[in-house]
PDB file of C-alpha atoms in Angstrom:
ATOM      1  CA  MET A   1     -90.644 253.177 131.490  1.00 48.00           C
ATOM      2  CA  GLU A   2     -91.177 249.684 130.418  1.00 46.00           C
ATOM      3  CA  ASN A   3     -91.759 250.925 126.931  1.00 47.00           C
ATOM      4  CA  ASN A   4     -88.504 252.855 127.072  1.00 47.00           C
ATOM      5  CA  LEU A   5     -86.612 249.719 128.066  1.00 41.00           C
ATOM      6  CA  ASN A   6     -88.161 247.799 125.287  1.00 51.00           C
ATOM      7  CA  ASP A   7     -87.255 250.537 122.849  1.00 49.00           C
ATOM      8  CA  TYR A   8     -83.690 250.567 124.151  1.00 45.00           C
ATOM      9  CA  SER A   9     -83.452 246.832 123.874  1.00 50.00           C
ATOM     10  CA  ARG A  10     -84.667 246.906 120.313  1.00 53.00           C
ATOM     11  CA  GLN A  11     -82.227 249.656 119.433  1.00 54.00           C
ATOM     12  CA  ASN A  12     -79.157 247.884 120.956  1.00 53.00           C
ATOM     13  CA  ARG A  13     -79.867 244.265 119.854  1.00 58.00           C
ATOM     14  CA  PRO A  14     -78.011 244.497 116.553  1.00 57.00           C
ATOM     15  CA  ARG A  15     -75.003 245.890 118.338  1.00 59.00           C
ATOM     16  CA  ASP A  16     -75.000 243.094 120.922  1.00 61.00           C
ATOM     17  CA  ILE A  17     -75.253 240.500 118.228  1.00 63.00           C
ATOM     18  CA  ALA A  18     -72.316 242.043 116.454  1.00 58.00           C
ATOM     19  CA  ILE A  19     -70.292 242.069 119.668  1.00 62.00           C
ATOM     20  CA  TRP A  20     -71.030 238.395 120.243  1.00 64.00           C
ATOM     21  CA  VAL A  21     -70.166 237.546 116.686  1.00 56.00           C
ATOM     22  CA  LEU A  22     -66.912 239.464 116.975  1.00 58.00           C
ATOM     23  CA  ALA A  23     -66.170 237.777 120.283  1.00 61.00           C
ATOM     24  CA  ILE A  24     -66.799 234.355 118.783  1.00 67.00           C
ATOM     25  CA  LEU A  25     -64.675 235.182 115.748  1.00 56.00           C
ATOM     26  CA  LEU A  26     -61.926 236.438 118.040  1.00 56.00           C
ATOM     27  CA  LEU A  27     -62.059 233.258 120.056  1.00 62.00           C
ATOM     28  CA  LEU A  28     -61.984 231.190 116.890  1.00 58.00           C
ATOM     29  CA  SER A  29     -59.030 233.191 115.612  1.00 55.00           C
ATOM     30  CA  ILE A  30     -57.171 232.774 118.870  1.00 56.00           C
ATOM     31  CA  GLY A  31     -58.009 229.072 118.868  1.00 56.00           C
ATOM     32  CA  PHE A  32     -56.820 228.688 115.260  1.00 49.00           C
ATOM     33  CA  ILE A  33     -53.588 230.510 116.049  1.00 49.00           C
ATOM     34  CA  ILE A  34     -53.031 228.283 119.079  1.00 54.00           C
ATOM     35  CA  TYR A  35     -53.884 225.214 116.971  1.00 51.00           C
ATOM     36  CA  GLN A  36     -51.461 226.279 114.260  1.00 46.00           C
ATOM     37  CA  ASN A  37     -48.770 226.945 116.808  1.00 46.00           C
ATOM     38  CA  ILE A  38     -49.297 223.542 118.390  1.00 49.00           C
ATOM     39  CA  ASN A  39     -49.290 221.841 114.979  1.00 48.00           C
ATOM     40  CA  TYR A  40     -46.138 223.678 114.007  1.00 38.00           C
ATOM     41  CA  LYS A  41     -44.411 222.497 117.184  1.00 43.00           C
ATOM     42  CA  ILE A  42     -45.660 218.972 116.596  1.00 37.00           C
ATOM     43  CA  ASP A  43     -44.460 219.024 112.979  1.00 42.00           C
ATOM     44  CA  ASN A  44     -41.160 220.480 114.080  1.00 39.00           C
ATOM     45  CA  SER A  45     -40.812 217.786 116.741  1.00 39.00           C
ATOM     46  CA  SER A  46     -41.791 215.097 114.249  1.00 38.00           C
ATOM     47  CA  LEU A  47     -39.260 216.329 111.763  1.00 35.00           C
ATOM     48  CA  THR A  48     -36.553 216.314 114.462  1.00 40.00           C
ATOM     49  CA  ILE A  49     -37.504 212.793 115.532  1.00 35.00           C
ATOM     50  CA  ASP A  50     -37.405 211.514 111.928  1.00 50.00           C
ATOM     51  CA  ALA A  51     -34.000 213.057 111.373  1.00 49.00           C
ATOM     52  CA  ASN A  52     -32.694 211.507 114.603  1.00 60.00           C
ATOM     53  CA  ASP A  53     -34.106 208.111 113.607  1.00 69.00           C
ATOM     54  CA  LEU A  54     -32.348 208.264 110.253  1.00 71.00           C
ATOM     55  CA  GLU A  55     -29.057 209.145 111.915  1.00 72.00           C
ATOM     56  CA  ARG A  56     -29.416 206.356 114.477  1.00 74.00           C
ATOM     57  CA  SER A  57     -30.288 203.909 111.715  1.00 70.00           C
ATOM     58  CA  ARG A  58     -27.260 205.027 109.761  1.00 69.00           C
ATOM     59  CA  GLU A  59     -24.962 204.448 112.771  1.00 75.00           C
ATOM     60  CA  ILE A  60     -26.541 201.068 113.503  1.00 76.00           C
ATOM     61  CA  LEU A  61     -26.016 199.979 109.904  1.00 73.00           C
ATOM     62  CA  LYS A  62     -22.455 201.260 109.978  1.00 71.00           C
ATOM     63  CA  GLN A  63     -21.794 199.236 113.123  1.00 75.00           C
ATOM     64  CA  GLU A  64     -23.313 196.134 111.523  1.00 74.00           C
ATOM     65  CA  LEU A  65     -21.112 196.684 108.494  1.00 71.00           C
ATOM     66  CA  ARG A  66     -18.021 197.014 110.719  1.00 76.00           C
ATOM     67  CA  ILE A  67     -18.892 193.750 112.487  1.00 76.00           C
ATOM     68  CA  LEU A  68     -19.418 191.974 109.180  1.00 70.00           C
ATOM     69  CA  ARG A  69     -16.119 193.323 107.855  1.00 70.00           C
ATOM     70  CA  SER A  70     -14.261 192.155 110.957  1.00 72.00           C
ATOM     71  CA  ASP A  71     -15.885 188.731 110.753  1.00 67.00           C
ATOM     72  CA  TYR A  72     -15.056 188.517 107.066  1.00 66.00           C
ATOM     73  CA  GLU A  73     -11.409 189.511 107.591  1.00 70.00           C
ATOM     74  CA  ASP A  74     -11.054 186.856 110.305  1.00 66.00           C
ATOM     75  CA  MET A  75     -12.408 184.243 107.920  1.00 62.00           C
ATOM     76  CA  LYS A  76      -9.974 185.350 105.218  1.00 65.00           C
ATOM     77  CA  LYS A  77      -7.094 184.684 107.628  1.00 62.00           C
ATOM     78  CA  VAL A  78      -8.395 181.157 108.168  1.00 58.00           C
ATOM     79  CA  ALA A  79      -8.594 180.592 104.414  1.00 59.00           C
ATOM     80  CA  LYS A  80      -4.871 180.239 103.806  1.00 51.00           C
ATOM     81  CA  GLU A  81      -5.353 178.211 100.660  1.00 50.00           C
ATOM     82  CA  GLN A  82      -8.131 179.530  98.446  1.00 53.00           C
ATOM     83  CA  ASP A  83      -9.627 178.146  95.291  1.00 54.00           C
ATOM     84  CA  SER A  84     -11.122 180.136  92.405  1.00 54.00           C
ATOM     85  CA  THR A  85     -14.643 180.078  93.894  1.00 58.00           C
ATOM     86  CA  ILE A  86     -13.354 181.660  97.118  1.00 61.00           C
ATOM     87  CA  ASN A  87     -11.566 184.356  95.142  1.00 68.00           C
ATOM     88  CA  ASP A  88     -14.730 185.123  93.169  1.00 69.00           C
ATOM     89  CA  ARG A  89     -16.711 185.359  96.408  1.00 72.00           C
ATOM     90  CA  ASP A  90     -14.054 187.673  97.876  1.00 74.00           C
ATOM     91  CA  ILE A  91     -14.554 190.058  94.968  1.00 77.00           C
ATOM     92  CA  ALA A  92     -18.362 189.961  95.295  1.00 79.00           C
ATOM     93  CA  ILE A  93     -18.231 190.598  99.064  1.00 77.00           C
ATOM     94  CA  PHE A  94     -15.743 193.425  98.632  1.00 78.00           C
ATOM     95  CA  GLU A  95     -17.920 195.123  96.000  1.00 82.00           C
ATOM     96  CA  LYS A  96     -21.021 194.803  98.179  1.00 78.00           C
ATOM     97  CA  GLN A  97     -19.179 196.359 101.133  1.00 79.00           C
ATOM     98  CA  LYS A  98     -18.161 199.286  98.942  1.00 81.00           C
ATOM     99  CA  GLN A  99     -21.766 199.760  97.816  1.00 81.00           C
ATOM    100  CA  ILE A 100     -23.077 199.758 101.404  1.00 81.00           C
ATOM    101  CA  GLN A 101     -20.336 202.101 102.578  1.00 82.00           C
ATOM    102  CA  SER A 102     -21.085 204.470  99.709  1.00 82.00           C
ATOM    103  CA  ILE A 103     -24.764 204.667 100.709  1.00 82.00           C
ATOM    104  CA  LEU A 104     -24.035 205.148 104.417  1.00 81.00           C
ATOM    105  CA  ASN A 105     -21.506 207.887 103.687  1.00 83.00           C
ATOM    106  CA  LYS A 106     -24.087 210.093 101.953  1.00 81.00           C
ATOM    107  CA  GLN A 107     -24.580 213.465 103.617  1.00 80.00           C
ATOM    108  CA  ASN A 108     -28.377 213.616 103.278  1.00 82.00           C
ATOM    109  CA  ILE A 109     -29.441 209.985 103.444  1.00 81.00           C
ATOM    110  CA  ASN A 110     -33.142 209.169 103.143  1.00 86.00           C
ATOM    111  CA  GLU A 111     -35.279 206.267 104.272  1.00 85.00           C
ATOM    112  CA  ASP A 112     -35.252 204.568 100.866  1.00 85.00           C
ATOM    113  CA  GLU A 113     -31.477 204.571 100.823  1.00 82.00           C
ATOM    114  CA  LEU A 114     -31.355 203.216 104.375  1.00 80.00           C
ATOM    115  CA  GLN A 115     -33.743 200.449 103.362  1.00 86.00           C
ATOM    116  CA  LYS A 116     -31.489 199.633 100.432  1.00 85.00           C
ATOM    117  CA  ALA A 117     -28.467 199.584 102.763  1.00 81.00           C
ATOM    118  CA  ARG A 118     -30.377 197.267 105.157  1.00 85.00           C
ATOM    119  CA  LYS A 119     -31.177 194.864 102.320  1.00 86.00           C
ATOM    120  CA  LEU A 120     -27.575 194.917 101.140  1.00 84.00           C
ATOM    121  CA  ILE A 121     -26.327 194.229 104.682  1.00 83.00           C
ATOM    122  CA  LEU A 122     -28.739 191.297 105.008  1.00 86.00           C
ATOM    123  CA  SER A 123     -27.473 190.036 101.669  1.00 82.00           C
ATOM    124  CA  LEU A 124     -23.885 190.573 102.847  1.00 78.00           C
ATOM    125  CA  GLN A 125     -24.627 188.608 106.027  1.00 82.00           C
ATOM    126  CA  THR A 126     -25.847 185.728 103.872  1.00 84.00           C
ATOM    127  CA  ASP A 127     -22.777 185.980 101.642  1.00 78.00           C
ATOM    128  CA  ILE A 128     -20.413 185.920 104.618  1.00 77.00           C
ATOM    129  CA  ALA A 129     -22.317 183.010 106.208  1.00 81.00           C
ATOM    130  CA  ASP A 130     -21.956 181.090 102.935  1.00 80.00           C
ATOM    131  CA  TYR A 131     -18.308 182.146 102.829  1.00 75.00           C
ATOM    132  CA  LYS A 132     -17.809 180.725 106.336  1.00 77.00           C
ATOM    133  CA  GLN A 133     -19.421 177.449 105.319  1.00 81.00           C
ATOM    134  CA  GLN A 134     -17.271 177.245 102.228  1.00 78.00           C
ATOM    135  CA  ILE A 135     -14.117 178.010 104.231  1.00 76.00           C
ATOM    136  CA  ALA A 136     -15.113 175.372 106.806  1.00 78.00           C
ATOM    137  CA  LYS A 137     -15.731 172.876 104.009  1.00 80.00           C
ATOM    138  CA  LEU A 138     -12.411 173.697 102.337  1.00 76.00           C
ATOM    139  CA  THR A 139     -10.611 173.514 105.697  1.00 76.00           C
ATOM    140  CA  TYR A 140     -12.170 170.112 106.402  1.00 79.00           C
ATOM    141  CA  GLU A 141     -11.362 168.867 102.913  1.00 79.00           C
ATOM    142  CA  ASN A 142      -7.823 170.223 103.237  1.00 79.00           C
ATOM    143  CA  LYS A 143      -7.328 168.456 106.589  1.00 81.00           C
ATOM    144  CA  LYS A 144      -8.824 165.294 105.135  1.00 82.00           C
ATOM    145  CA  LEU A 145      -6.555 165.585 102.103  1.00 82.00           C
ATOM    146  CA  ASN A 146      -3.539 166.207 104.340  1.00 82.00           C
ATOM    147  CA  ALA A 147      -4.475 163.158 106.417  1.00 84.00           C
ATOM    148  CA  GLU A 148      -4.882 161.085 103.255  1.00 81.00           C
ATOM    149  CA  ASN A 149      -1.566 162.408 101.918  1.00 83.00           C
ATOM    150  CA  LEU A 150       0.096 161.612 105.239  1.00 82.00           C
ATOM    151  CA  ALA A 151      -1.384 158.111 105.179  1.00 83.00           C
ATOM    152  CA  LEU A 152      -0.362 157.750 101.542  1.00 82.00           C
ATOM    153  CA  ASN A 153       3.157 159.015 102.225  1.00 83.00           C
ATOM    154  CA  THR A 154       3.394 156.732 105.260  1.00 83.00           C
ATOM    155  CA  SER A 155       2.156 153.865 103.121  1.00 82.00           C
ATOM    156  CA  LYS A 156       4.580 154.844 100.350  1.00 82.00           C
ATOM    157  CA  ASP A 157       7.418 155.030 102.879  1.00 84.00           C
ATOM    158  CA  SER A 158       6.405 151.658 104.252  1.00 85.00           C
ATOM    159  CA  ILE A 159       6.160 150.208 100.743  1.00 87.00           C
ATOM    160  CA  ARG A 160       9.475 151.818  99.796  1.00 86.00           C
ATOM    161  CA  LYS A 161      11.144 150.416 102.920  1.00 88.00           C
ATOM    162  CA  GLU A 162       9.601 147.016 102.281  1.00 87.00           C
ATOM    163  CA  LYS A 163      10.673 147.258  98.648  1.00 86.00           C
ATOM    164  CA  ASP A 164      14.212 148.248  99.678  1.00 88.00           C
ATOM    165  CA  LYS A 165      14.233 145.441 102.223  1.00 89.00           C
ATOM    166  CA  THR A 166      12.975 142.949  99.635  1.00 88.00           C
ATOM    167  CA  GLU A 167      15.476 144.193  97.059  1.00 88.00           C
ATOM    168  CA  ASN A 168      18.228 143.929  99.653  1.00 89.00           C
ATOM    169  CA  VAL A 169      17.173 140.377 100.509  1.00 89.00           C
ATOM    170  CA  LEU A 170      16.931 139.534  96.812  1.00 87.00           C
ATOM    171  CA  GLN A 171      20.351 141.050  96.165  1.00 89.00           C
ATOM    172  CA  LYS A 172      21.843 139.133  99.073  1.00 88.00           C
ATOM    173  CA  THR A 173      20.107 135.983  97.849  1.00 85.00           C
ATOM    174  CA  LYS A 174      21.382 136.651  94.351  1.00 87.00           C
ATOM    175  CA  ASP A 175      24.889 137.340  95.629  1.00 88.00           C
ATOM    176  CA  ALA A 176      24.739 134.231  97.789  1.00 83.00           C
ATOM    177  CA  TYR A 177      23.477 132.214  94.835  1.00 84.00           C
ATOM    178  CA  ILE A 178      26.214 133.573  92.570  1.00 86.00           C
ATOM    179  CA  ASP A 179      28.782 132.895  95.269  1.00 83.00           C
ATOM    180  CA  HIS A 180      27.315 129.430  95.771  1.00 77.00           C
ATOM    181  CA  GLN A 181      27.349 128.774  92.036  1.00 82.00           C
ATOM    182  CA  GLU A 182      30.920 129.979  91.769  1.00 82.00           C
ATOM    183  CA  LYS A 183      31.923 127.700  94.611  1.00 81.00           C
ATOM    184  CA  VAL A 184      29.905 124.829  93.170  1.00 84.00           C
ATOM    185  CA  ASN A 185      31.430 125.429  89.747  1.00 88.00           C
ATOM    186  CA  ALA A 186      34.838 125.489  91.384  1.00 87.00           C
ATOM    187  CA  THR A 187      34.234 122.081  92.960  1.00 88.00           C
ATOM    188  CA  LEU A 188      36.541 119.496  91.493  1.00 88.00           C
ATOM    189  CA  SER A 189      35.295 116.362  89.783  1.00 88.00           C
ATOM    190  CA  LEU A 190      37.059 113.006  89.537  1.00 86.00           C
ATOM    191  CA  SER A 191      37.477 110.332  86.900  1.00 89.00           C
ATOM    192  CA  ASN A 192      39.493 107.097  86.535  1.00 89.00           C
ATOM    193  CA  TYR A 193      39.053 106.441  90.242  1.00 86.00           C
ATOM    194  CA  LYS A 194      41.135 103.379  91.174  1.00 86.00           C
ATOM    195  CA  ILE A 195      41.946 101.543  94.399  1.00 83.00           C
ATOM    196  CA  LYS A 196      44.609  98.868  94.507  1.00 86.00           C
ATOM    197  CA  GLY A 197      45.923  96.563  97.196  1.00 84.00           C
ATOM    198  CA  ILE A 198      49.740  96.548  97.122  1.00 86.00           C
ATOM    199  CA  ASN A 199      52.085  93.837  98.350  1.00 87.00           C
ATOM    200  CA  VAL A 200      55.642  95.077  98.851  1.00 87.00           C
ATOM    201  CA  ARG A 201      58.238  92.379  98.346  1.00 87.00           C
ATOM    202  CA  ARG A 202      61.879  92.305  99.203  1.00 83.00           C
ATOM    203  CA  GLY A 203      63.826  94.836  97.253  1.00 82.00           C
ATOM    204  CA  GLY A 204      60.780  97.162  97.225  1.00 81.00           C
ATOM    205  CA  LYS A 205      59.014  95.567  94.303  1.00 87.00           C
ATOM    206  CA  GLU A 206      55.278  96.214  94.412  1.00 85.00           C
ATOM    207  CA  ILE A 207      52.709  93.690  93.288  1.00 86.00           C
ATOM    208  CA  GLU A 208      48.975  94.388  93.032  1.00 85.00           C
ATOM    209  CA  THR A 209      46.838  91.969  95.042  1.00 84.00           C
ATOM    210  CA  THR A 210      43.350  91.607  96.474  1.00 82.00           C
ATOM    211  CA  ARG A 211      44.382  89.116  99.164  1.00 84.00           C
ATOM    212  CA  ALA A 212      43.982  90.777 102.545  1.00 77.00           C
ATOM    213  CA  LYS A 213      46.809  88.897 104.210  1.00 80.00           C
ATOM    214  CA  ARG A 214      49.333  89.979 101.579  1.00 83.00           C
ATOM    215  CA  ILE A 215      48.370  93.689 101.439  1.00 81.00           C
ATOM    216  CA  ASP A 216      50.896  96.060 102.907  1.00 83.00           C
ATOM    217  CA  LYS A 217      49.222  99.240 101.708  1.00 82.00           C
ATOM    218  CA  VAL A 218      46.296 100.565  99.698  1.00 82.00           C
ATOM    219  CA  ARG A 219      46.991 102.856  96.759  1.00 86.00           C
ATOM    220  CA  VAL A 220      44.307 105.334  95.718  1.00 86.00           C
ATOM    221  CA  SER A 221      44.564 107.181  92.394  1.00 88.00           C
ATOM    222  CA  PHE A 222      42.224 109.331  90.295  1.00 89.00           C
ATOM    223  CA  ASP A 223      42.258 112.064  87.697  1.00 91.00           C
ATOM    224  CA  ILE A 224      41.014 115.554  88.507  1.00 89.00           C
ATOM    225  CA  ASP A 225      39.054 116.780  85.516  1.00 91.00           C
ATOM    226  CA  GLU A 226      39.560 120.121  83.792  1.00 92.00           C
ATOM    227  CA  ASN A 227      37.812 122.996  85.566  1.00 90.00           C
ATOM    228  CA  GLU A 228      37.888 126.605  84.336  1.00 90.00           C
ATOM    229  CA  SER A 229      36.430 127.937  87.604  1.00 88.00           C
ATOM    230  CA  ALA A 230      38.905 126.369  90.002  1.00 87.00           C
ATOM    231  CA  SER A 231      42.516 127.164  90.781  1.00 89.00           C
ATOM    232  CA  GLY A 232      45.020 127.210  93.614  1.00 91.00           C
ATOM    233  CA  GLU A 233      45.272 125.223  96.829  1.00 92.00           C
ATOM    234  CA  LYS A 234      42.590 122.567  97.288  1.00 92.00           C
ATOM    235  CA  THR A 235      41.967 120.192 100.179  1.00 92.00           C
ATOM    236  CA  LEU A 236      40.703 116.667  99.515  1.00 92.00           C
ATOM    237  CA  TYR A 237      39.153 114.736 102.397  1.00 94.00           C
ATOM    238  CA  ILE A 238      39.328 110.929 102.214  1.00 90.00           C
ATOM    239  CA  ALA A 239      37.038 108.654 104.227  1.00 92.00           C
ATOM    240  CA  VAL A 240      37.851 104.915 104.245  1.00 88.00           C
ATOM    241  CA  HIS A 241      35.243 102.632 105.749  1.00 90.00           C
ATOM    242  CA  LYS A 242      36.397  99.135 106.700  1.00 87.00           C
ATOM    243  CA  PRO A 243      34.255  96.027 106.251  1.00 89.00           C
ATOM    244  CA  ASP A 244      32.970  96.323 109.841  1.00 89.00           C
ATOM    245  CA  GLY A 245      31.869  99.946 109.138  1.00 87.00           C
ATOM    246  CA  SER A 246      34.566 101.553 111.251  1.00 88.00           C
ATOM    247  CA  LEU A 247      36.627 104.437 109.947  1.00 89.00           C
ATOM    248  CA  GLY A 248      40.057 103.442 108.750  1.00 83.00           C
ATOM    249  CA  ILE A 249      42.793 105.331 110.551  1.00 80.00           C
ATOM    250  CA  PHE A 250      46.151 104.982 108.873  1.00 75.00           C
ATOM    251  CA  ASP A 251      49.694 105.618 109.876  1.00 72.00           C
ATOM    252  CA  GLY A 252      50.552 109.330 109.634  1.00 75.00           C
ATOM    253  CA  ALA A 253      47.007 110.301 108.514  1.00 78.00           C
ATOM    254  CA  GLN A 254      45.269 113.591 109.451  1.00 85.00           C
ATOM    255  CA  ASN A 255      41.815 112.406 110.409  1.00 89.00           C
ATOM    256  CA  GLY A 256      38.956 114.557 111.725  1.00 91.00           C
ATOM    257  CA  ASN A 257      35.382 115.791 111.180  1.00 93.00           C
ATOM    258  CA  LEU A 258      33.958 117.708 108.205  1.00 92.00           C
ATOM    259  CA  VAL A 259      30.658 119.613 107.859  1.00 93.00           C
ATOM    260  CA  LEU A 260      29.219 119.339 104.366  1.00 91.00           C
ATOM    261  CA  ARG A 261      27.170 121.979 102.534  1.00 87.00           C
ATOM    262  CA  ASN A 262      23.980 120.127 103.424  1.00 89.00           C
ATOM    263  CA  ASN A 263      25.003 120.594 107.088  1.00 91.00           C
ATOM    264  CA  ASN A 264      25.646 116.889 107.588  1.00 93.00           C
ATOM    265  CA  GLU A 265      28.820 116.063 109.485  1.00 94.00           C
ATOM    266  CA  ILE A 266      31.085 113.214 108.437  1.00 92.00           C
ATOM    267  CA  LYS A 267      34.332 111.715 109.706  1.00 94.00           C
ATOM    268  CA  PHE A 268      37.298 111.484 107.392  1.00 93.00           C
ATOM    269  CA  SER A 269      40.388 109.272 107.548  1.00 88.00           C
ATOM    270  CA  ASP A 270      42.863 111.652 105.981  1.00 89.00           C
ATOM    271  CA  LYS A 271      43.200 114.884 104.009  1.00 90.00           C
ATOM    272  CA  ILE A 272      45.638 115.857 101.325  1.00 88.00           C
ATOM    273  CA  GLN A 273      46.583 119.202  99.815  1.00 91.00           C
ATOM    274  CA  ILE A 274      46.951 119.723  96.083  1.00 89.00           C
ATOM    275  CA  ASN A 275      47.780 122.761  93.988  1.00 92.00           C
ATOM    276  CA  TYR A 276      45.357 122.807  91.098  1.00 91.00           C
ATOM    277  CA  THR A 277      46.111 124.625  87.857  1.00 91.00           C
ATOM    278  CA  GLN A 278      43.014 126.225  86.330  1.00 91.00           C
ATOM    279  CA  GLY A 279      41.579 124.398  83.339  1.00 90.00           C
ATOM    280  CA  GLU A 280      44.030 121.479  83.433  1.00 91.00           C
ATOM    281  CA  ALA A 281      43.585 117.768  84.174  1.00 90.00           C
ATOM    282  CA  GLN A 282      45.677 116.427  87.007  1.00 90.00           C
ATOM    283  CA  THR A 283      46.429 112.939  88.398  1.00 91.00           C
ATOM    284  CA  VAL A 284      46.505 112.377  92.141  1.00 89.00           C
ATOM    285  CA  SER A 285      47.861 109.254  93.846  1.00 87.00           C
ATOM    286  CA  PHE A 286      48.532 108.396  97.491  1.00 83.00           C
ATOM    287  CA  ASP A 287      49.046 105.315  99.679  1.00 83.00           C
ATOM    288  CA  TRP A 288      47.684 104.227 103.036  1.00 78.00           C
ATOM    289  CA  ILE A 289      49.555 101.883 105.238  1.00 77.00           C
ATOM    290  CA  ASP A 290      47.886  99.832 107.966  1.00 68.00           C
ATOM    291  CA  TYR A 291      49.054  96.975 110.139  1.00 62.00           C
ATOM    292  CA  ASP A 292      45.953  94.985 109.425  1.00 73.00           C
ATOM    293  CA  PHE A 293      43.654  94.811 106.386  1.00 75.00           C
ATOM    294  CA  PRO A 294      40.825  92.404 107.236  1.00 81.00           C
ATOM    295  CA  LYS A 295      38.871  90.660 104.521  1.00 84.00           C
ATOM    296  CA  GLY A 296      35.775  92.358 103.125  1.00 87.00           C
ATOM    297  CA  LYS A 297      34.563  95.352 101.193  1.00 89.00           C
ATOM    298  CA  TYR A 298      36.205  98.740 101.667  1.00 85.00           C
ATOM    299  CA  ASP A 299      34.329 101.939 100.685  1.00 89.00           C
ATOM    300  CA  ILE A 300      36.473 104.957  99.943  1.00 88.00           C
ATOM    301  CA  ASP A 301      34.821 108.401  99.592  1.00 92.00           C
ATOM    302  CA  VAL A 302      36.452 111.653  98.488  1.00 92.00           C
ATOM    303  CA  TYR A 303      35.129 115.098  99.549  1.00 93.00           C
ATOM    304  CA  GLU A 304      36.056 118.574  98.349  1.00 92.00           C
ATOM    305  CA  ASN A 305      34.455 121.989  98.817  1.00 91.00           C
ATOM    306  CA  GLY A 306      31.724 120.498 101.031  1.00 90.00           C
ATOM    307  CA  PHE A 307      30.620 117.959  98.422  1.00 90.00           C
ATOM    308  CA  LYS A 308      31.294 114.261  97.868  1.00 91.00           C
ATOM    309  CA  ILE A 309      33.144 114.185  94.565  1.00 89.00           C
ATOM    310  CA  GLY A 310      34.096 110.526  94.332  1.00 88.00           C
ATOM    311  CA  GLN A 311      33.299 107.068  95.660  1.00 88.00           C
ATOM    312  CA  SER A 312      34.819 103.683  94.961  1.00 86.00           C
ATOM    313  CA  THR A 313      34.970 100.188  96.443  1.00 86.00           C
ATOM    314  CA  ILE A 314      37.589  97.469  96.766  1.00 83.00           C
ATOM    315  CA  GLU A 315      36.935  94.014  98.086  1.00 85.00           C
ATOM    316  CA  LEU A 316      39.755  92.081  99.737  1.00 81.00           C
ATOM    317  CA  ARG A 317      39.688  88.294  99.959  1.00 80.00           C
TER     318      ARG A 317
END
């Protein structure tokens, strides 16, 4: 019996081994199939994840580009006055935006292209930051220039007003000087100034005398010299100072006060009116009558146009 079992065992051993081998191979096959299936799912999942990442990256980059564009457009509005360097930078920024947009609009974008778009966006960010700085600098310089121009214009206005004021003062001074010169030139001058004491005898005969007791009147005469600047009615003011320094007031005289051109005020004994003909010499003579001519020196001054134009002296004994 035991021998039979041994014989049976020896006869069936190869078959058992084969069964085990087949079983192992089957298990390995099943395991390989499962492994392949798992790997396939993993690969599939990985591929899906990569595709999603690319799409998300694309959208993120697009959003960054939109933000940069908006920022850039806002800065362009600030830059109302641009110079050539700003215009050149505008062109460069615009071209870079087009390049980025072209990459991001591709249907089947890959990682390399996304990387390129990222680098271009970073470069664009730098360009726009520089653009902002340049705009800020230009804005500051423009405000500074406007302030300087305003100060300059204010200064120019002030200088112009001061200049106009000075010119006006100078013109008035000139006009006043011309007017003064004309008036000065029109001032009469005297020559042959004479003063005589007159004694009137019976029958009206007049005899010249220097004896105070015999004098009935004082005759003043002088020549008005030729003057091309003067003409028309002229007023001559006569001041007679007696030996005691008092002002002589004569019968029928028009005495009063006179302010000269140097602002000094004097008293005059009489005034006479003459009608002067331009450019001609003219003789003037008039008498003063007083009840009493004391002995001493008499000073007789003549004024016209605010100036003293004549002075003479007579001494009575």
